[in-house]
PDB file of C-alpha atoms and ligand atoms in Angstrom:
ATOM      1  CA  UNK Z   1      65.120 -41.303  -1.707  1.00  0.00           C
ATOM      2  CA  UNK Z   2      65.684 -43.799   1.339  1.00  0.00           C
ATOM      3  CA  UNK Z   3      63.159 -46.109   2.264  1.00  0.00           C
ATOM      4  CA  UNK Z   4      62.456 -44.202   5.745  1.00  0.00           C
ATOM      5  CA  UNK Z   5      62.442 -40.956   3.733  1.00  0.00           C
ATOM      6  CA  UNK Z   6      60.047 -42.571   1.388  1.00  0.00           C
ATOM      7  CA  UNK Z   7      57.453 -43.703   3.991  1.00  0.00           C
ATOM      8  CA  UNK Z   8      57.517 -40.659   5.631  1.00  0.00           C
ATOM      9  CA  UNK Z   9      56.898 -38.533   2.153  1.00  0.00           C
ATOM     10  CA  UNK Z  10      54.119 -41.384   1.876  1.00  0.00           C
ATOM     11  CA  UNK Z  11      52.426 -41.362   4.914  1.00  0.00           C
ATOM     12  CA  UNK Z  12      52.450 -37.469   4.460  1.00  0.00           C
ATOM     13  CA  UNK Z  13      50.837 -37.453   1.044  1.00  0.00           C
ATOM     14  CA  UNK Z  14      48.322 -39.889   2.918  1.00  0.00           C
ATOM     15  CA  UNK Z  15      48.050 -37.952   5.729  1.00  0.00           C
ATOM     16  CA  UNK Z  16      47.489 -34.413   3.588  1.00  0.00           C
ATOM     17  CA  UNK Z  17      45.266 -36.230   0.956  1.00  0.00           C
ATOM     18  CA  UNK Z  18      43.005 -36.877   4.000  1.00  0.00           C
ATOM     19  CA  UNK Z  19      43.264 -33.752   5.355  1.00  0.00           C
ATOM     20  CA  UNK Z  20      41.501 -32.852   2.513  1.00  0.00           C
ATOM     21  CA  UNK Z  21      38.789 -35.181   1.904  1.00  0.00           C
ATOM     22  CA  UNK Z  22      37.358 -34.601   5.418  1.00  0.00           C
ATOM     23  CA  UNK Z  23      37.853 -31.050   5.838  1.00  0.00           C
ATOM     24  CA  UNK Z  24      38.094 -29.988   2.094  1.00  0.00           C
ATOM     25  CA  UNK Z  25      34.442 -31.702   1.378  1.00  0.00           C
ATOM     26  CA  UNK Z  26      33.283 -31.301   4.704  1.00  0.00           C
ATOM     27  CA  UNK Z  27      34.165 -27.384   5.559  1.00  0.00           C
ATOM     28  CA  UNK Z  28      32.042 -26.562   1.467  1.00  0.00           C
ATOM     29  CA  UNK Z  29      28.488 -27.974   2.372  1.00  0.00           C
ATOM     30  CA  UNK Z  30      29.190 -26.247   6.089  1.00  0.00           C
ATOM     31  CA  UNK Z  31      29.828 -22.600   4.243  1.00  0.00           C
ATOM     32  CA  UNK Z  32      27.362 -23.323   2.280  1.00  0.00           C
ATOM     33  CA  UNK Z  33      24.648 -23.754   4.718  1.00  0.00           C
ATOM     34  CA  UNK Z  34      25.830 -21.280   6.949  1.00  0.00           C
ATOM     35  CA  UNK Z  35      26.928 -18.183   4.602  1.00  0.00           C
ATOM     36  CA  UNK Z  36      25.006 -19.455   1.209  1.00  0.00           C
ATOM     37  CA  UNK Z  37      21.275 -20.702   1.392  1.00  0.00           C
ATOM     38  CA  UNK Z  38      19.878 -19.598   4.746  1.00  0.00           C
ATOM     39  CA  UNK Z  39      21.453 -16.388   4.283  1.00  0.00           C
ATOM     40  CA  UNK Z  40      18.900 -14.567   2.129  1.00  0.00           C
ATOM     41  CA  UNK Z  41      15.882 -16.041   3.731  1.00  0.00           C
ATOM     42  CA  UNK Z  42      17.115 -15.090   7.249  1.00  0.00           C
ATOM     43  CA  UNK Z  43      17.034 -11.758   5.816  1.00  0.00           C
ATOM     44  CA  UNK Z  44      13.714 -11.578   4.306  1.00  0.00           C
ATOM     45  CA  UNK Z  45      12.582 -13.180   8.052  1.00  0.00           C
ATOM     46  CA  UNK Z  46      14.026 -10.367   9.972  1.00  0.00           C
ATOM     47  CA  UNK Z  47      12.368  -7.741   7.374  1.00  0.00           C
ATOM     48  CA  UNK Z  48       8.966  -9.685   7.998  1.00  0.00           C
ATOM     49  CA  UNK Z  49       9.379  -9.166  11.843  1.00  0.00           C
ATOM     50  CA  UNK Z  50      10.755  -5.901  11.436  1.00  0.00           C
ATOM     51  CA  UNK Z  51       7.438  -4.469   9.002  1.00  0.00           C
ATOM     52  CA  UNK Z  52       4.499  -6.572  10.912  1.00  0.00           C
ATOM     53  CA  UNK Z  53       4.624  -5.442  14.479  1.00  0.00           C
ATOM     54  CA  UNK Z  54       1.083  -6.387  14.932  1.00  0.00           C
ATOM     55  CA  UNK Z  55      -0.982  -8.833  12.038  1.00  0.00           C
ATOM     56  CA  UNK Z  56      -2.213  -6.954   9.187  1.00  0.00           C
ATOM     57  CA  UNK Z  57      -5.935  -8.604   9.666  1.00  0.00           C
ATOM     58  CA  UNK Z  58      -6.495  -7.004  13.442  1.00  0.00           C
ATOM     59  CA  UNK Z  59      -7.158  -3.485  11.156  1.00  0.00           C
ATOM     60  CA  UNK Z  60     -10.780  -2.123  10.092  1.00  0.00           C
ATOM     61  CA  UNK Z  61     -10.457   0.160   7.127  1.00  0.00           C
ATOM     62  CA  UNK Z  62     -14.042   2.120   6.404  1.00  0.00           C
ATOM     63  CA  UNK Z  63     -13.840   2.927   2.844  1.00  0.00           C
ATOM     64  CA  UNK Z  64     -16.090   5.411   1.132  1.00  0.00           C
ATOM     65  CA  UNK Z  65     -17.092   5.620  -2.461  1.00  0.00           C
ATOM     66  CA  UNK Z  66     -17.874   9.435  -3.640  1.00  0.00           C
ATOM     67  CA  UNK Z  67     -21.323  10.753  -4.223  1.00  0.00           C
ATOM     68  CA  UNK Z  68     -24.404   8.044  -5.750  1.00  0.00           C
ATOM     69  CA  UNK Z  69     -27.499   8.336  -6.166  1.00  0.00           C
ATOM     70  CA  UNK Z  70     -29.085  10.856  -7.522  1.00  0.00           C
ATOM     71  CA  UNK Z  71     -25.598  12.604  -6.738  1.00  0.00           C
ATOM     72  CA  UNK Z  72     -23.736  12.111  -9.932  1.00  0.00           C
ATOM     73  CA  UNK Z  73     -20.719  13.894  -9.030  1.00  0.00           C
ATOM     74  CA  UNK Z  74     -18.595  15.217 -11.830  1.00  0.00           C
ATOM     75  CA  UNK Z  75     -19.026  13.681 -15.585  1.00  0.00           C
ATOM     76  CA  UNK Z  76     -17.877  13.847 -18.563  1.00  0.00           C
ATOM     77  CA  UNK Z  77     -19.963  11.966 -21.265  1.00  0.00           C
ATOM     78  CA  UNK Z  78     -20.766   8.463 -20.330  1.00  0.00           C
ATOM     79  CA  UNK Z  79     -18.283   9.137 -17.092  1.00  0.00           C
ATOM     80  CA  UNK Z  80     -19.573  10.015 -13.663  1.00  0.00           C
ATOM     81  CA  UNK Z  81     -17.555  10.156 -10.505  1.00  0.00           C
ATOM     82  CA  UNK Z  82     -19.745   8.392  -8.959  1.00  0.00           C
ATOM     83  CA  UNK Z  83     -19.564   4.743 -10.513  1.00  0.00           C
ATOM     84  CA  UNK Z  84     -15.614   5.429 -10.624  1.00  0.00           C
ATOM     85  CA  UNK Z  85     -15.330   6.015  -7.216  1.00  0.00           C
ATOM     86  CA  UNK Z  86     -17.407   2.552  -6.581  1.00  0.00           C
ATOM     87  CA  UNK Z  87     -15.629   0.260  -8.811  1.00  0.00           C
ATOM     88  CA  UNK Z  88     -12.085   1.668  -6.965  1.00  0.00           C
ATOM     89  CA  UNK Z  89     -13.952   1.121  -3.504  1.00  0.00           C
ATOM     90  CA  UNK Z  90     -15.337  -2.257  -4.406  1.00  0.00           C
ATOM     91  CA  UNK Z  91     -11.577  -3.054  -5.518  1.00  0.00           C
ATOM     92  CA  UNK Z  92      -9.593  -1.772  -2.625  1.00  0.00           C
ATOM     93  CA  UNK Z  93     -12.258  -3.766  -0.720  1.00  0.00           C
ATOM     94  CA  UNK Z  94     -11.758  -6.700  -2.111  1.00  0.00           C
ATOM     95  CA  UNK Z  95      -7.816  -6.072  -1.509  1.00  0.00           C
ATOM     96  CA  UNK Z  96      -8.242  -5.227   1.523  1.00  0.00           C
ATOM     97  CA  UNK Z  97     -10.537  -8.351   2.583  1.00  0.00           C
ATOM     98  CA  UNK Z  98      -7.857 -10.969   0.841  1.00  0.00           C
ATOM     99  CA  UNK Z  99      -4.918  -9.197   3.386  1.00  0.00           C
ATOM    100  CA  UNK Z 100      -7.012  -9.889   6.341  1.00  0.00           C
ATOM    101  CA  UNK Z 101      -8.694  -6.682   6.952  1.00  0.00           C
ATOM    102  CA  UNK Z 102     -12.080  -5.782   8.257  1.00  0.00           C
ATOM    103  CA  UNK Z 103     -13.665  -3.396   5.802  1.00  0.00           C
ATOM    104  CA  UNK Z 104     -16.895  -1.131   6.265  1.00  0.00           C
ATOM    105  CA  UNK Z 105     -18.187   0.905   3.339  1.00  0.00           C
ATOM    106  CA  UNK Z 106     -19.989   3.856   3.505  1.00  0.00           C
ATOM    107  CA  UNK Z 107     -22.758   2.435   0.809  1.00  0.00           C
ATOM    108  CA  UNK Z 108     -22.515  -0.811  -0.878  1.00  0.00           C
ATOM    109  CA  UNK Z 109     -24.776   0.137  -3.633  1.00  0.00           C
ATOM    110  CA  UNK Z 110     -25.883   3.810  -5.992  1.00  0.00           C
ATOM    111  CA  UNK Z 111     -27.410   5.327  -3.071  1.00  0.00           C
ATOM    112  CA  UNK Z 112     -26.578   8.891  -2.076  1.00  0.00           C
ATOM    113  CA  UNK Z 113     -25.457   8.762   2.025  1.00  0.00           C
ATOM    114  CA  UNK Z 114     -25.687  11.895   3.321  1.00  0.00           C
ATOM    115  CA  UNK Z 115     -22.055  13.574   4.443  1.00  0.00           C
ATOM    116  CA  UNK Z 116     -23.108  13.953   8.183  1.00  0.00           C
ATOM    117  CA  UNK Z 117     -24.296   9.880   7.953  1.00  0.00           C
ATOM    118  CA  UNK Z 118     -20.968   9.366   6.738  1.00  0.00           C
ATOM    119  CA  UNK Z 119     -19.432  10.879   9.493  1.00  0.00           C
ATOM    120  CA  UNK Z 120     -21.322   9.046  12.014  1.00  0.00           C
ATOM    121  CA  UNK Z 121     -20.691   5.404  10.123  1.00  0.00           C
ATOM    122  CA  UNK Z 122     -17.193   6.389  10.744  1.00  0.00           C
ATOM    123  CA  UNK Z 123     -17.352   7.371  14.400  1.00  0.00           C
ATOM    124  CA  UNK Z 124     -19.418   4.255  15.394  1.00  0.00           C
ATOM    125  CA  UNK Z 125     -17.186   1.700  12.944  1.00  0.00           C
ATOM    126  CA  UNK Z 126     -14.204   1.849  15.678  1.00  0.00           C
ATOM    127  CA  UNK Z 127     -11.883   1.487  13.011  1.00  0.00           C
ATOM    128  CA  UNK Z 128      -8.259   2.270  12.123  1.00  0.00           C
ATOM    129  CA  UNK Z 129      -8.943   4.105   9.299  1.00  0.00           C
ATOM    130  CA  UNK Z 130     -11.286   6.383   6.862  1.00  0.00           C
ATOM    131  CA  UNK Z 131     -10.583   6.429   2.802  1.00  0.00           C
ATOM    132  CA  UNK Z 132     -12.728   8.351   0.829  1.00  0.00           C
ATOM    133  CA  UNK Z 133     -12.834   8.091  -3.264  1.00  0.00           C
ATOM    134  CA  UNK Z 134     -13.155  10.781  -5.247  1.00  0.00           C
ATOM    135  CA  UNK Z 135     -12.573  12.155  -9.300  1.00  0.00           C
ATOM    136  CA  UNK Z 136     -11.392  15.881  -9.253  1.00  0.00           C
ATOM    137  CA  UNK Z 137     -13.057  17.976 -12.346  1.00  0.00           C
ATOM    138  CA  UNK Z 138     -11.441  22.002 -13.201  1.00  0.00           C
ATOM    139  CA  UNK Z 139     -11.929  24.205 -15.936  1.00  0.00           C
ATOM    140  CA  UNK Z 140      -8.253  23.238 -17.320  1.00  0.00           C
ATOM    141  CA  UNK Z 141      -7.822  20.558 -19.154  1.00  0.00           C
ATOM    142  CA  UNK Z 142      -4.492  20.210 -19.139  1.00  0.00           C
ATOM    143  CA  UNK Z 143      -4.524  19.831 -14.988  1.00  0.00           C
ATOM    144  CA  UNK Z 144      -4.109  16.231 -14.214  1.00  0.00           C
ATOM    145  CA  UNK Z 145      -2.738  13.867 -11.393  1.00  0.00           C
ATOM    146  CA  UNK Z 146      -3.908  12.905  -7.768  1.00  0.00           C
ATOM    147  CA  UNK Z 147      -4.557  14.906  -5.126  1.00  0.00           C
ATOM    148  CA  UNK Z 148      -4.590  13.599  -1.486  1.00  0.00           C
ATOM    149  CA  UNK Z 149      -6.672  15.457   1.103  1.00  0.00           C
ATOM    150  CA  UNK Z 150      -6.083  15.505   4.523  1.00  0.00           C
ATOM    151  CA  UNK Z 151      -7.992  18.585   7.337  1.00  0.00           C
ATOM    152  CA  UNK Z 152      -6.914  18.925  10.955  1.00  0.00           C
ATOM    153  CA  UNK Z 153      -9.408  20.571  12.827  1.00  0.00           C
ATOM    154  CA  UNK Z 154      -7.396  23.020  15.521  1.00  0.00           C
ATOM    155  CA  UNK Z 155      -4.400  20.492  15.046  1.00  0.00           C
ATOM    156  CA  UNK Z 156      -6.740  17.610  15.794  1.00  0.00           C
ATOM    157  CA  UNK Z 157      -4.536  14.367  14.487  1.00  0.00           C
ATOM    158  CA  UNK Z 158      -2.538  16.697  12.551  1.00  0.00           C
ATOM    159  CA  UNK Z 159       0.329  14.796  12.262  1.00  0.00           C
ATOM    160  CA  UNK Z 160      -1.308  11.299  11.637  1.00  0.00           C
ATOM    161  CA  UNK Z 161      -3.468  13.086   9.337  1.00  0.00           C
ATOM    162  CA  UNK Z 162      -0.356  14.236   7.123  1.00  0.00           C
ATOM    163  CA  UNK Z 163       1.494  11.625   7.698  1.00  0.00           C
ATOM    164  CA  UNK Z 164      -1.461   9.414   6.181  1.00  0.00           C
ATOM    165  CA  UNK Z 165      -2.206  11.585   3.724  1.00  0.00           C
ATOM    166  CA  UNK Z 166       1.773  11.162   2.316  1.00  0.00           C
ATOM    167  CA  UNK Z 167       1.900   7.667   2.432  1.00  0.00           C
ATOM    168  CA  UNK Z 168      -1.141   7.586   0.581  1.00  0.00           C
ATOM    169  CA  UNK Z 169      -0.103  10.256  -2.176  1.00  0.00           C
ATOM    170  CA  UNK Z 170       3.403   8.603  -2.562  1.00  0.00           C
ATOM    171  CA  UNK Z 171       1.536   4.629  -2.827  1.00  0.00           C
ATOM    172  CA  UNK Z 172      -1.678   6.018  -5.209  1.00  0.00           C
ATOM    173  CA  UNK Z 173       0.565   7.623  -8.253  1.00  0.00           C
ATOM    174  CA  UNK Z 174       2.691   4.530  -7.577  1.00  0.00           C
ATOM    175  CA  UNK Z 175       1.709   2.957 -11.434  1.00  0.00           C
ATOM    176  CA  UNK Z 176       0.524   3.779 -14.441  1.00  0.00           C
ATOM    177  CA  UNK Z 177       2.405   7.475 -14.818  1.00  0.00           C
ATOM    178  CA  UNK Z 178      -0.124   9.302 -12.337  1.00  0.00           C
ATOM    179  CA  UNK Z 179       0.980  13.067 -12.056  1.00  0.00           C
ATOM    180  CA  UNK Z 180       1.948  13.101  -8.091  1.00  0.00           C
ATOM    181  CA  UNK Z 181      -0.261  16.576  -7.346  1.00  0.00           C
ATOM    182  CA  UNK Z 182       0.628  16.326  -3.258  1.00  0.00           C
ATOM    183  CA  UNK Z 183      -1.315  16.525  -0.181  1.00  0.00           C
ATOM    184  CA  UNK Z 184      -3.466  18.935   0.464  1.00  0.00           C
ATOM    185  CA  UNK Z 185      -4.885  20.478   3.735  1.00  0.00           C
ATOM    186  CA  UNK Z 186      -9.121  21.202   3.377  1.00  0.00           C
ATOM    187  CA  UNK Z 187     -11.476  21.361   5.272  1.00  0.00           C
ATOM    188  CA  UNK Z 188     -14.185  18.754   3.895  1.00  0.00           C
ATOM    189  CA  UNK Z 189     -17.026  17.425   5.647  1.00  0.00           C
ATOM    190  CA  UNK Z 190     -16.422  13.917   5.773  1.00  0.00           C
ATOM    191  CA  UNK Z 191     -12.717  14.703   7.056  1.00  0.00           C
ATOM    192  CA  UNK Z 192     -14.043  17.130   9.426  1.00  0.00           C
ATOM    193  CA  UNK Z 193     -16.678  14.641  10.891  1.00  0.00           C
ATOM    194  CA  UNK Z 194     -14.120  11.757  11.824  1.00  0.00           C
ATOM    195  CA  UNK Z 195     -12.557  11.051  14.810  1.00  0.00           C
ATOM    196  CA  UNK Z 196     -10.056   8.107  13.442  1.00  0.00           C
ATOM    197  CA  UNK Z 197      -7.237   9.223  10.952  1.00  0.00           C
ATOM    198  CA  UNK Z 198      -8.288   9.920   7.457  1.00  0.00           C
ATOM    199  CA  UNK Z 199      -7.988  11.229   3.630  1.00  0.00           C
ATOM    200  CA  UNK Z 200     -10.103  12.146   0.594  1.00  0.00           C
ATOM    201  CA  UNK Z 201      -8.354  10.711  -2.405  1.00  0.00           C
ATOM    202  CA  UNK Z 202      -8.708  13.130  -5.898  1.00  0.00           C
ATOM    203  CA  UNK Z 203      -8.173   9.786  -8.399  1.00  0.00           C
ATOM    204  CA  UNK Z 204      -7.285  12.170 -10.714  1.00  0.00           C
ATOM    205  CA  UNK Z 205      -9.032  14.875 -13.440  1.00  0.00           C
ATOM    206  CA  UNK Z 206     -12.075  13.399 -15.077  1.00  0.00           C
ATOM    207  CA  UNK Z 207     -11.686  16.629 -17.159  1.00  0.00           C
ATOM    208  CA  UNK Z 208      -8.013  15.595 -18.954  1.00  0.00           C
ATOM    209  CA  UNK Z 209      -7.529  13.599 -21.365  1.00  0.00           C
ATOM    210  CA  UNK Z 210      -4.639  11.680 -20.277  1.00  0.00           C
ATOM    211  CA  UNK Z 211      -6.622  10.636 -16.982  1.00  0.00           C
ATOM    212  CA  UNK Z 212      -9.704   9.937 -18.718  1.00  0.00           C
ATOM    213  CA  UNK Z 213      -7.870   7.240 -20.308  1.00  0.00           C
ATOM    214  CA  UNK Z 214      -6.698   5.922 -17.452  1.00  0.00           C
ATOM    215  CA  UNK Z 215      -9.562   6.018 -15.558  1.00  0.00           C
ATOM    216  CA  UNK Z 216     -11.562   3.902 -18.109  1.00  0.00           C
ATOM    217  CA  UNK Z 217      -9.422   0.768 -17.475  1.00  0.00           C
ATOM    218  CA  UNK Z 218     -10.573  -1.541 -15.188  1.00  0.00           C
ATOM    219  CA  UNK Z 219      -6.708  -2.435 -14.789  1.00  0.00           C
ATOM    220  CA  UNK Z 220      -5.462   0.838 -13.511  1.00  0.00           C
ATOM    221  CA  UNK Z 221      -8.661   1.380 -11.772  1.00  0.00           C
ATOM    222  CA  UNK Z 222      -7.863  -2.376 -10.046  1.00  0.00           C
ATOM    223  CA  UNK Z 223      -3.968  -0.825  -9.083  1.00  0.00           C
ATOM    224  CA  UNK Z 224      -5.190   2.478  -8.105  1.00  0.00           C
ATOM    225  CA  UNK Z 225      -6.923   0.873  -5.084  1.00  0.00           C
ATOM    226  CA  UNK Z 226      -4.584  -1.783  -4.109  1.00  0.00           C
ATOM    227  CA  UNK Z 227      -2.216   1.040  -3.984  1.00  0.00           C
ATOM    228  CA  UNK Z 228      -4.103   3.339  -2.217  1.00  0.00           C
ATOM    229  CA  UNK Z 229      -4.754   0.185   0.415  1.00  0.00           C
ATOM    230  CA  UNK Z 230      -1.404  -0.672   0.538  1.00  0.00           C
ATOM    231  CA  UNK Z 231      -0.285   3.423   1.703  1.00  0.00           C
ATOM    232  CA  UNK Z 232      -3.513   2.575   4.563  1.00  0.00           C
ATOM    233  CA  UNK Z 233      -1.851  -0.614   5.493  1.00  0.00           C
ATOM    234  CA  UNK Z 234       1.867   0.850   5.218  1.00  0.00           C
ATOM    235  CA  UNK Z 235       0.542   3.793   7.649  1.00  0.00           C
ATOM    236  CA  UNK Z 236      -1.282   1.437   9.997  1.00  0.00           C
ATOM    237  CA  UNK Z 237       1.586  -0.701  10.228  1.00  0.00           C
ATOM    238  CA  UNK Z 238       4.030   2.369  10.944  1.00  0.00           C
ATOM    239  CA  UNK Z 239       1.647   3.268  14.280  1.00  0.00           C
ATOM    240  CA  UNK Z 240       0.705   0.579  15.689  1.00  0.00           C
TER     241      UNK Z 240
HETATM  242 ZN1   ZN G   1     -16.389  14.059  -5.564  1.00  0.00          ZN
END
């Protein structure tokens, strides 16, 4: 190799090793920070935007534990519907509360409310929604799973109603292998009464075995009603 040959292959090894350094080390951390890290939690933001079109504690949820009193509801044994339905109430409260949500109960304590009072707590809460708790009971044992109510008086709210009623349904049998026994379309008193969007939630068959068991732990009671809250919330976020 001549010496003029030589430089030049030097100064180009120089010049390419350089080449390198800057843009080899330099164009990494850039990719990195552009296409690696910030790429899954600019993701996660736009998903955040896209679910919470208005804050999740602006809502008032009135929330309605079945029967009390000297209303027992269905039993069987030491069971009755109607401390069931309060422990899932007092849960989903508590839930609800922690995500920033205004909650009313129908009764806070074993006192029968009577269905027309419930109707007008409801009316005068001015709230989002109405949940109401209940433990289905039939002559067949082997029927079992949860049942969510919804009734449209004359198409009143019909499609809110259903739509409610699904989100509700699908969220509830969520855990804990609940049988997924649909909506249904009745015409109860308390869903008659209100104005504001609302269900009656059969928490499955007191009168089968399989959801006896279930209903007897405090854990799947504790799930039942941060699911059920979570179909209110997922509805309330899908309207507003
Ligand atoms: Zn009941």
């Amino acid at each position: 190799m001549r010496i003029g040959n030589r430089k030049r292959f030097l100064f180009s090894c120089i010049f390419f090793t350089m080449i390198m350094l800057l843009f080899g080390k330099a164009v990494n951390p850039v990719y990195e920070k552009v296409l690696g890290e910030p790429y899954s939690p600019m993701v996660k933001a736009i998903d955040k935007n896209n679910k919470f079109k208005k804050p999740i504690r602006e809502y008032t949820i009135v929330l309605d534990a079945g029967h009390g009193g000297i209303d027992n509801g269905t039993s069987y044994k030491d069971m009755y519907e109607k401390y069931l339905t309060f422990k899932i109430v007092k849960y989903a409260e508590a839930y609800l509360k922690d995500k920033g949500c205004k909650v009313i109960l129908t009764r806070n304590e074993d006192k029968l409310i009577p269905l027309k009072k419930i109707g007008e707590k409801v009316n005068e809460a001015n709230a989002d929604a109405f949940v109401s708790i209940h433990i289905n009971s039939i002559n067949d044992v082997t029927f079992k799973g949860i049942t969510t109510y919804y009734y449209d008086a004359k198409g009143y709210q019909k499609d809110e109603r259903m739509n409610l009623a699904q989100i509700i349904e699908k969220e509830a049998i969520k855990d804990d292998g609940w049988e997924n026994k649909g909506i249904r379309r009745e015409n109860f008193a308390v869903l008659r009464y209100s104005k504001i969007p609302c269900v009656l939630v059969e928490c499955g068959f007191i009168t089968n075995k399989e959801d006896r068991e279930k209903l007897s732990k405090e854990e799947v009671l504790k799930r039942l009603a941060e699911n059920i809250s979570n179909g209110t919330i997922e509805y309330l976020e899908s309207v507003k």
